[in-house]
């Protein structure tokens, strides 16, 4: 009887793990968004690494 309960519990645990895996992406995304929001409050700015330089490229021509 004890062995049957252990097998059932293990089966339930193995079934729940894949269901929860998508939630971790939401948690990580929310934490990143909150961190960005707090940094913005303190005056930090976010700059895209793919930005066209203004003026210097045109002056070189």
mmCIF file of N, CA and C in Angstrom:
data_model
loop_
_atom_site.group_PDB
_atom_site.id
_atom_site.type_symbol
_atom_site.label_atom_id
_atom_site.label_comp_id
_atom_site.label_asym_id
_atom_site.label_seq_id
_atom_site.Cartn_x
_atom_site.Cartn_y
_atom_site.Cartn_z
ATOM 1 N N UNK A 1 0.824 -1.198 0.000
ATOM 2 C CA UNK A 1 0.000 0.000 0.000
ATOM 3 C C UNK A 1 0.868 1.263 0.000
ATOM 4 N N UNK A 2 1.945 1.282 0.784
ATOM 5 C CA UNK A 2 2.822 2.442 0.848
ATOM 6 C C UNK A 2 3.512 2.675 -0.495
ATOM 7 N N UNK A 3 3.890 1.602 -1.149
ATOM 8 C CA UNK A 3 4.571 1.717 -2.433
ATOM 9 C C UNK A 3 3.649 2.321 -3.487
ATOM 10 N N UNK A 4 2.382 1.971 -3.442
ATOM 11 C CA UNK A 4 1.408 2.490 -4.404
ATOM 12 C C UNK A 4 1.226 4.003 -4.218
ATOM 13 N N UNK A 5 1.191 4.471 -2.978
ATOM 14 C CA UNK A 5 1.056 5.901 -2.699
ATOM 15 C C UNK A 5 2.269 6.668 -3.204
ATOM 16 N N UNK A 6 3.452 6.097 -3.033
ATOM 17 C CA UNK A 6 4.671 6.754 -3.503
ATOM 18 C C UNK A 6 4.672 6.878 -5.025
ATOM 19 N N UNK A 7 4.213 5.839 -5.688
ATOM 20 C CA UNK A 7 4.169 5.859 -7.152
ATOM 21 C C UNK A 7 3.163 6.898 -7.635
ATOM 22 N N UNK A 8 2.027 6.999 -6.978
ATOM 23 C CA UNK A 8 1.005 7.977 -7.349
ATOM 24 C C UNK A 8 1.541 9.393 -7.130
ATOM 25 N N UNK A 9 2.191 9.629 -6.005
ATOM 26 C CA UNK A 9 2.757 10.953 -5.717
ATOM 27 C C UNK A 9 3.833 11.327 -6.731
ATOM 28 N N UNK A 10 4.665 10.379 -7.080
ATOM 29 C CA UNK A 10 5.714 10.626 -8.068
ATOM 30 C C UNK A 10 5.095 10.943 -9.431
ATOM 31 N N UNK A 11 4.044 10.230 -9.793
ATOM 32 C CA UNK A 11 3.358 10.486 -11.063
ATOM 33 C C UNK A 11 2.742 11.873 -11.109
ATOM 34 N N UNK A 12 2.132 12.290 -10.015
ATOM 35 C CA UNK A 12 1.535 13.628 -9.944
ATOM 36 C C UNK A 12 2.619 14.697 -10.043
ATOM 37 N N UNK A 13 3.719 14.490 -9.344
ATOM 38 C CA UNK A 13 4.831 15.442 -9.391
ATOM 39 C C UNK A 13 5.390 15.556 -10.805
ATOM 40 N N UNK A 14 5.582 14.431 -11.460
ATOM 41 C CA UNK A 14 6.115 14.447 -12.823
ATOM 42 C C UNK A 14 5.134 15.087 -13.804
ATOM 43 N N UNK A 15 3.851 15.003 -13.530
ATOM 44 C CA UNK A 15 2.855 15.630 -14.396
ATOM 45 C C UNK A 15 2.802 17.144 -14.172
ATOM 46 N N UNK A 16 3.077 17.618 -12.964
ATOM 47 C CA UNK A 16 2.995 19.044 -12.652
ATOM 48 C C UNK A 16 4.209 19.834 -13.127
ATOM 49 N N UNK A 17 5.360 19.224 -13.180
ATOM 50 C CA UNK A 17 6.583 19.950 -13.556
ATOM 51 C C UNK A 17 6.464 20.594 -14.939
ATOM 52 N N UNK A 18 6.029 19.897 -15.983
ATOM 53 C CA UNK A 18 5.911 20.570 -17.289
ATOM 54 C C UNK A 18 4.872 21.693 -17.302
ATOM 55 N N UNK A 19 3.845 21.578 -16.493
ATOM 56 C CA UNK A 19 2.828 22.627 -16.439
ATOM 57 C C UNK A 19 3.379 23.909 -15.828
ATOM 58 N N UNK A 20 4.303 23.786 -14.905
ATOM 59 C CA UNK A 20 4.849 24.960 -14.221
ATOM 60 C C UNK A 20 6.011 25.600 -14.978
ATOM 61 N N UNK A 21 6.554 24.922 -15.964
ATOM 62 C CA UNK A 21 7.742 25.441 -16.635
ATOM 63 C C UNK A 21 7.462 26.766 -17.336
ATOM 64 N N UNK A 22 6.281 26.967 -17.898
ATOM 65 C CA UNK A 22 5.957 28.218 -18.559
ATOM 66 C C UNK A 22 5.824 29.381 -17.590
ATOM 67 N N UNK A 23 5.472 29.092 -16.365
ATOM 68 C CA UNK A 23 5.305 30.148 -15.367
ATOM 69 C C UNK A 23 6.632 30.826 -15.038
ATOM 70 N N UNK A 24 7.719 30.089 -15.107
ATOM 71 C CA UNK A 24 9.022 30.669 -14.775
ATOM 72 C C UNK A 24 9.402 31.768 -15.760
ATOM 73 N N UNK A 25 8.983 31.630 -17.029
ATOM 74 C CA UNK A 25 9.253 32.680 -18.011
ATOM 75 C C UNK A 25 8.508 33.960 -17.629
ATOM 76 N N UNK A 26 7.291 33.814 -17.171
ATOM 77 C CA UNK A 26 6.514 34.981 -16.754
ATOM 78 C C UNK A 26 7.119 35.635 -15.521
ATOM 79 N N UNK A 27 7.572 34.823 -14.579
ATOM 80 C CA UNK A 27 8.182 35.358 -13.363
ATOM 81 C C UNK A 27 9.460 36.113 -13.699
ATOM 82 N N UNK A 28 10.301 35.529 -14.561
ATOM 83 C CA UNK A 28 11.559 36.179 -14.945
ATOM 84 C C UNK A 28 11.285 37.472 -15.726
ATOM 85 N N UNK A 29 10.308 37.443 -16.607
ATOM 86 C CA UNK A 29 9.959 38.646 -17.364
ATOM 87 C C UNK A 29 9.430 39.754 -16.464
ATOM 88 N N UNK A 30 8.617 39.380 -15.514
ATOM 89 C CA UNK A 30 8.091 40.355 -14.560
ATOM 90 C C UNK A 30 9.182 40.954 -13.694
ATOM 91 N N UNK A 31 10.127 40.139 -13.272
ATOM 92 C CA UNK A 31 11.231 40.636 -12.455
ATOM 93 C C UNK A 31 12.098 41.598 -13.264
ATOM 94 N N UNK A 32 12.343 41.277 -14.526
ATOM 95 C CA UNK A 32 13.131 42.160 -15.381
ATOM 96 C C UNK A 32 12.425 43.485 -15.630
ATOM 97 N N UNK A 33 11.127 43.421 -15.861
ATOM 98 C CA UNK A 33 10.358 44.646 -16.085
ATOM 99 C C UNK A 33 10.343 45.520 -14.835
ATOM 100 N N UNK A 34 10.196 44.893 -13.688
ATOM 101 C CA UNK A 34 10.185 45.653 -12.435
ATOM 102 C C UNK A 34 11.545 46.301 -12.182
ATOM 103 N N UNK A 35 12.616 45.550 -12.456
ATOM 104 C CA UNK A 35 13.966 46.107 -12.288
ATOM 105 C C UNK A 35 14.193 47.288 -13.216
ATOM 106 N N UNK A 36 13.738 47.163 -14.461
ATOM 107 C CA UNK A 36 13.868 48.270 -15.407
ATOM 108 C C UNK A 36 13.076 49.486 -14.980
ATOM 109 N N UNK A 37 11.898 49.255 -14.449
ATOM 110 C CA UNK A 37 11.052 50.351 -13.974
ATOM 111 C C UNK A 37 11.724 51.086 -12.817
ATOM 112 N N UNK A 38 12.292 50.326 -11.879
ATOM 113 C CA UNK A 38 12.948 50.943 -10.721
ATOM 114 C C UNK A 38 14.192 51.717 -11.145
ATOM 115 N N UNK A 39 14.946 51.185 -12.126
ATOM 116 C CA UNK A 39 16.131 51.898 -12.607
ATOM 117 C C UNK A 39 15.720 53.193 -13.304
ATOM 118 N N UNK A 40 14.619 53.157 -14.042
ATOM 119 C CA UNK A 40 14.121 54.354 -14.728
ATOM 120 C C UNK A 40 13.740 55.420 -13.700
ATOM 121 N N UNK A 41 13.166 54.992 -12.571
ATOM 122 C CA UNK A 41 12.808 55.933 -11.510
ATOM 123 C C UNK A 41 14.039 56.645 -10.944
ATOM 124 N N UNK A 42 15.164 55.934 -10.908
ATOM 125 C CA UNK A 42 16.390 56.504 -10.338
ATOM 126 C C UNK A 42 17.177 57.317 -11.357
ATOM 127 N N UNK A 43 16.674 57.411 -12.570
ATOM 128 C CA UNK A 43 17.315 58.277 -13.549
ATOM 129 C C UNK A 43 18.116 57.566 -14.629
ATOM 130 N N UNK A 44 18.201 56.257 -14.581
ATOM 131 C CA UNK A 44 18.922 55.533 -15.615
ATOM 132 C C UNK A 44 18.092 55.483 -16.886
ATOM 133 N N UNK A 45 18.774 55.468 -18.028
ATOM 134 C CA UNK A 45 18.053 55.355 -19.295
ATOM 135 C C UNK A 45 18.536 54.114 -20.031
ATOM 136 N N UNK A 46 17.673 53.596 -20.871
ATOM 137 C CA UNK A 46 17.996 52.415 -21.661
ATOM 138 C C UNK A 46 18.221 52.869 -23.090
ATOM 139 N N UNK A 47 19.327 52.430 -23.664
ATOM 140 C CA UNK A 47 19.640 52.801 -25.033
ATOM 141 C C UNK A 47 19.734 51.540 -25.875
ATOM 142 N N UNK A 48 19.152 51.571 -27.033
ATOM 143 C CA UNK A 48 19.208 50.434 -27.942
ATOM 144 C C UNK A 48 20.630 50.297 -28.484
ATOM 145 N N UNK A 49 21.173 49.096 -28.496
ATOM 146 C CA UNK A 49 22.522 48.925 -29.048
ATOM 147 C C UNK A 49 22.557 49.098 -30.564
ATOM 148 N N UNK A 50 21.412 49.023 -31.208
ATOM 149 C CA UNK A 50 21.340 49.210 -32.649
ATOM 150 C C UNK A 50 20.784 50.603 -32.896
ATOM 151 N N UNK A 51 21.657 51.576 -32.817
ATOM 152 C CA UNK A 51 21.231 52.956 -33.002
ATOM 153 C C UNK A 51 22.113 53.609 -34.058
ATOM 154 N N UNK A 52 21.516 54.319 -34.942
ATOM 155 C CA UNK A 52 22.247 55.018 -35.992
ATOM 156 C C UNK A 52 22.831 56.298 -35.389
ATOM 157 N N UNK A 53 24.121 56.498 -35.605
ATOM 158 C CA UNK A 53 24.755 57.691 -35.088
ATOM 159 C C UNK A 53 24.302 58.888 -35.905
ATOM 160 N N UNK A 54 24.003 59.953 -35.219
ATOM 161 C CA UNK A 54 23.511 61.140 -35.905
ATOM 162 C C UNK A 54 24.670 62.133 -36.093
ATOM 163 N N UNK A 55 24.871 62.561 -37.309
ATOM 164 C CA UNK A 55 25.849 63.608 -37.561
ATOM 165 C C UNK A 55 27.231 63.097 -37.914
ATOM 166 N N UNK A 56 27.816 62.200 -37.126
ATOM 167 C CA UNK A 56 29.195 61.794 -37.355
ATOM 168 C C UNK A 56 29.362 61.002 -38.643
ATOM 169 N N UNK A 57 28.433 60.157 -38.973
ATOM 170 C CA UNK A 57 28.525 59.373 -40.209
ATOM 171 C C UNK A 57 28.346 60.275 -41.429
ATOM 172 N N UNK A 58 27.490 61.279 -41.310
ATOM 173 C CA UNK A 58 27.255 62.178 -42.425
ATOM 174 C C UNK A 58 28.415 63.144 -42.613
ATOM 175 N N UNK A 59 29.082 63.514 -41.549
ATOM 176 C CA UNK A 59 30.228 64.422 -41.633
ATOM 177 C C UNK A 59 31.424 63.745 -42.291
ATOM 178 N N UNK A 60 31.563 62.432 -42.129
ATOM 179 C CA UNK A 60 32.696 61.694 -42.697
ATOM 180 C C UNK A 60 32.623 61.651 -44.217
ATOM 181 N N UNK A 61 31.423 61.740 -44.771
ATOM 182 C CA UNK A 61 31.255 61.693 -46.228
ATOM 183 C C UNK A 61 31.717 62.952 -46.817
#
